[in-house]
């Protein structure tokens, strides 16, 4: 007799579902394994993108034409703008007492 007696092992289409069977894998093991494999591939994807980002930035900077870029001589043009702090005022709704005023000076 080459086959086991009928109803000795619970099986669905040749895959045993009995816990004490030899080839039974519990669902938690499938879930843990799938999470491990998915985590590995996500980590590999993260490493690939982290390695690719500096190369992409370098290629982008290489394509910039520096001849047409404007030169900013002074980031804070204090010769053009006037800055003043006015206060203290009575506390407002948001408990602010001071106000910052920026005015543009005429160059003419």
PDB file of C-alpha atoms in Angstrom:
ATOM      1  CA  UNK A   1       0.000   0.000   0.000  1.00  0.00           C
ATOM      2  CA  UNK A   2       1.624   3.242  -1.134  1.00  0.00           C
ATOM      3  CA  UNK A   3      -1.020   5.702   0.086  1.00  0.00           C
ATOM      4  CA  UNK A   4      -2.044   6.471   3.622  1.00  0.00           C
ATOM      5  CA  UNK A   5      -5.448   5.425   4.776  1.00  0.00           C
ATOM      6  CA  UNK A   6      -8.288   7.719   3.874  1.00  0.00           C
ATOM      7  CA  UNK A   7      -8.789  10.636   6.246  1.00  0.00           C
ATOM      8  CA  UNK A   8      -5.437  10.070   7.946  1.00  0.00           C
ATOM      9  CA  UNK A   9      -4.121  13.473   6.893  1.00  0.00           C
ATOM     10  CA  UNK A  10      -6.247  16.515   6.286  1.00  0.00           C
ATOM     11  CA  UNK A  11      -5.276  17.933   2.937  1.00  0.00           C
ATOM     12  CA  UNK A  12      -6.563  20.411   0.409  1.00  0.00           C
ATOM     13  CA  UNK A  13      -5.361  19.668  -3.114  1.00  0.00           C
ATOM     14  CA  UNK A  14      -2.252  17.880  -1.888  1.00  0.00           C
ATOM     15  CA  UNK A  15      -1.193  20.460   0.730  1.00  0.00           C
ATOM     16  CA  UNK A  16      -1.564  19.220   4.247  1.00  0.00           C
ATOM     17  CA  UNK A  17      -3.326  21.456   6.720  1.00  0.00           C
ATOM     18  CA  UNK A  18      -2.789  19.350   9.789  1.00  0.00           C
ATOM     19  CA  UNK A  19      -0.484  20.937  12.352  1.00  0.00           C
ATOM     20  CA  UNK A  20       1.562  17.790  13.044  1.00  0.00           C
ATOM     21  CA  UNK A  21       2.105  17.005   9.371  1.00  0.00           C
ATOM     22  CA  UNK A  22       5.607  17.209   7.950  1.00  0.00           C
ATOM     23  CA  UNK A  23       5.078  19.897   5.315  1.00  0.00           C
ATOM     24  CA  UNK A  24       2.708  22.121   7.302  1.00  0.00           C
ATOM     25  CA  UNK A  25       3.765  25.777   7.630  1.00  0.00           C
ATOM     26  CA  UNK A  26       1.668  27.873  10.006  1.00  0.00           C
ATOM     27  CA  UNK A  27       0.212  31.152   8.702  1.00  0.00           C
ATOM     28  CA  UNK A  28       2.279  33.229  11.132  1.00  0.00           C
ATOM     29  CA  UNK A  29       5.448  31.859   9.570  1.00  0.00           C
ATOM     30  CA  UNK A  30       4.213  32.829   6.102  1.00  0.00           C
ATOM     31  CA  UNK A  31       3.366  36.295   7.389  1.00  0.00           C
ATOM     32  CA  UNK A  32       6.700  36.750   9.150  1.00  0.00           C
ATOM     33  CA  UNK A  33       8.622  35.518   6.114  1.00  0.00           C
ATOM     34  CA  UNK A  34       6.705  37.790   3.759  1.00  0.00           C
ATOM     35  CA  UNK A  35       7.392  40.774   6.012  1.00  0.00           C
ATOM     36  CA  UNK A  36      11.074  39.889   6.158  1.00  0.00           C
ATOM     37  CA  UNK A  37      11.338  39.592   2.369  1.00  0.00           C
ATOM     38  CA  UNK A  38       9.352  42.789   1.793  1.00  0.00           C
ATOM     39  CA  UNK A  39      11.493  44.656   4.331  1.00  0.00           C
ATOM     40  CA  UNK A  40      14.656  43.428   2.619  1.00  0.00           C
ATOM     41  CA  UNK A  41      13.505  44.671  -0.793  1.00  0.00           C
ATOM     42  CA  UNK A  42      12.392  48.022   0.638  1.00  0.00           C
ATOM     43  CA  UNK A  43      15.789  48.402   2.300  1.00  0.00           C
ATOM     44  CA  UNK A  44      17.545  47.581  -0.971  1.00  0.00           C
ATOM     45  CA  UNK A  45      15.355  50.136  -2.752  1.00  0.00           C
ATOM     46  CA  UNK A  46      16.272  52.746  -0.137  1.00  0.00           C
ATOM     47  CA  UNK A  47      19.977  52.045  -0.583  1.00  0.00           C
ATOM     48  CA  UNK A  48      19.650  52.251  -4.373  1.00  0.00           C
ATOM     49  CA  UNK A  49      17.923  55.637  -4.219  1.00  0.00           C
ATOM     50  CA  UNK A  50      20.381  56.946  -1.618  1.00  0.00           C
ATOM     51  CA  UNK A  51      23.234  56.043  -3.937  1.00  0.00           C
ATOM     52  CA  UNK A  52      21.495  57.481  -6.985  1.00  0.00           C
ATOM     53  CA  UNK A  53      20.609  60.896  -5.484  1.00  0.00           C
ATOM     54  CA  UNK A  54      24.146  62.400  -5.474  1.00  0.00           C
ATOM     55  CA  UNK A  55      24.669  61.284  -9.061  1.00  0.00           C
ATOM     56  CA  UNK A  56      21.390  62.891 -10.145  1.00  0.00           C
ATOM     57  CA  UNK A  57      22.277  66.122  -8.323  1.00  0.00           C
ATOM     58  CA  UNK A  58      25.700  66.195  -9.951  1.00  0.00           C
ATOM     59  CA  UNK A  59      24.189  65.658 -13.404  1.00  0.00           C
ATOM     60  CA  UNK A  60      21.667  68.447 -12.765  1.00  0.00           C
ATOM     61  CA  UNK A  61      24.377  70.894 -11.681  1.00  0.00           C
ATOM     62  CA  UNK A  62      26.456  69.963 -14.711  1.00  0.00           C
ATOM     63  CA  UNK A  63      23.621  71.099 -17.029  1.00  0.00           C
ATOM     64  CA  UNK A  64      23.278  74.567 -15.431  1.00  0.00           C
ATOM     65  CA  UNK A  65      24.672  77.332 -17.628  1.00  0.00           C
ATOM     66  CA  UNK A  66      26.491  79.686 -15.261  1.00  0.00           C
ATOM     67  CA  UNK A  67      26.900  82.470 -17.848  1.00  0.00           C
ATOM     68  CA  UNK A  68      23.241  83.453 -17.602  1.00  0.00           C
ATOM     69  CA  UNK A  69      22.909  83.233 -13.827  1.00  0.00           C
ATOM     70  CA  UNK A  70      22.505  86.642 -12.167  1.00  0.00           C
ATOM     71  CA  UNK A  71      25.104  87.669  -9.614  1.00  0.00           C
ATOM     72  CA  UNK A  72      23.708  88.900  -6.295  1.00  0.00           C
ATOM     73  CA  UNK A  73      26.138  91.438  -4.918  1.00  0.00           C
ATOM     74  CA  UNK A  74      24.436  92.024  -1.573  1.00  0.00           C
ATOM     75  CA  UNK A  75      21.916  89.693  -0.010  1.00  0.00           C
ATOM     76  CA  UNK A  76      20.656  92.342   2.443  1.00  0.00           C
ATOM     77  CA  UNK A  77      20.512  95.626   0.575  1.00  0.00           C
ATOM     78  CA  UNK A  78      20.569  97.963   3.595  1.00  0.00           C
ATOM     79  CA  UNK A  79      21.369 100.837   1.285  1.00  0.00           C
ATOM     80  CA  UNK A  80      17.910 100.454  -0.279  1.00  0.00           C
ATOM     81  CA  UNK A  81      15.766  99.350   2.658  1.00  0.00           C
ATOM     82  CA  UNK A  82      15.148 101.038   5.983  1.00  0.00           C
ATOM     83  CA  UNK A  83      14.383  98.835   8.995  1.00  0.00           C
ATOM     84  CA  UNK A  84      12.790 100.066  12.203  1.00  0.00           C
ATOM     85  CA  UNK A  85      11.270  98.460  15.286  1.00  0.00           C
ATOM     86  CA  UNK A  86       8.341 100.431  16.708  1.00  0.00           C
ATOM     87  CA  UNK A  87       6.921  99.822  20.158  1.00  0.00           C
ATOM     88  CA  UNK A  88       6.020  98.952  22.826  1.00  0.00           C
ATOM     89  CA  UNK A  89       2.298  99.026  22.204  1.00  0.00           C
ATOM     90  CA  UNK A  90      -0.505  97.814  24.487  1.00  0.00           C
ATOM     91  CA  UNK A  91      -0.753  93.989  24.180  1.00  0.00           C
ATOM     92  CA  UNK A  92      -2.923  92.886  21.273  1.00  0.00           C
ATOM     93  CA  UNK A  93      -5.043  89.753  20.913  1.00  0.00           C
ATOM     94  CA  UNK A  94      -1.999  87.568  20.288  1.00  0.00           C
ATOM     95  CA  UNK A  95       0.038  89.318  23.052  1.00  0.00           C
ATOM     96  CA  UNK A  96       2.389  91.055  20.592  1.00  0.00           C
ATOM     97  CA  UNK A  97       3.844  94.407  21.672  1.00  0.00           C
ATOM     98  CA  UNK A  98       6.244  95.364  18.881  1.00  0.00           C
ATOM     99  CA  UNK A  99       5.980  95.902  15.139  1.00  0.00           C
ATOM    100  CA  UNK A 100       8.746  95.694  12.543  1.00  0.00           C
ATOM    101  CA  UNK A 101       8.544  98.248   9.742  1.00  0.00           C
ATOM    102  CA  UNK A 102      10.510  97.926   6.501  1.00  0.00           C
ATOM    103  CA  UNK A 103      10.475 100.894   4.125  1.00  0.00           C
ATOM    104  CA  UNK A 104      12.067 101.255   0.720  1.00  0.00           C
ATOM    105  CA  UNK A 105      14.235 104.338   0.355  1.00  0.00           C
ATOM    106  CA  UNK A 106      14.176 106.366  -2.834  1.00  0.00           C
ATOM    107  CA  UNK A 107      17.422 106.204  -4.740  1.00  0.00           C
ATOM    108  CA  UNK A 108      16.767 109.475  -6.588  1.00  0.00           C
TER     109      UNK A 108
END
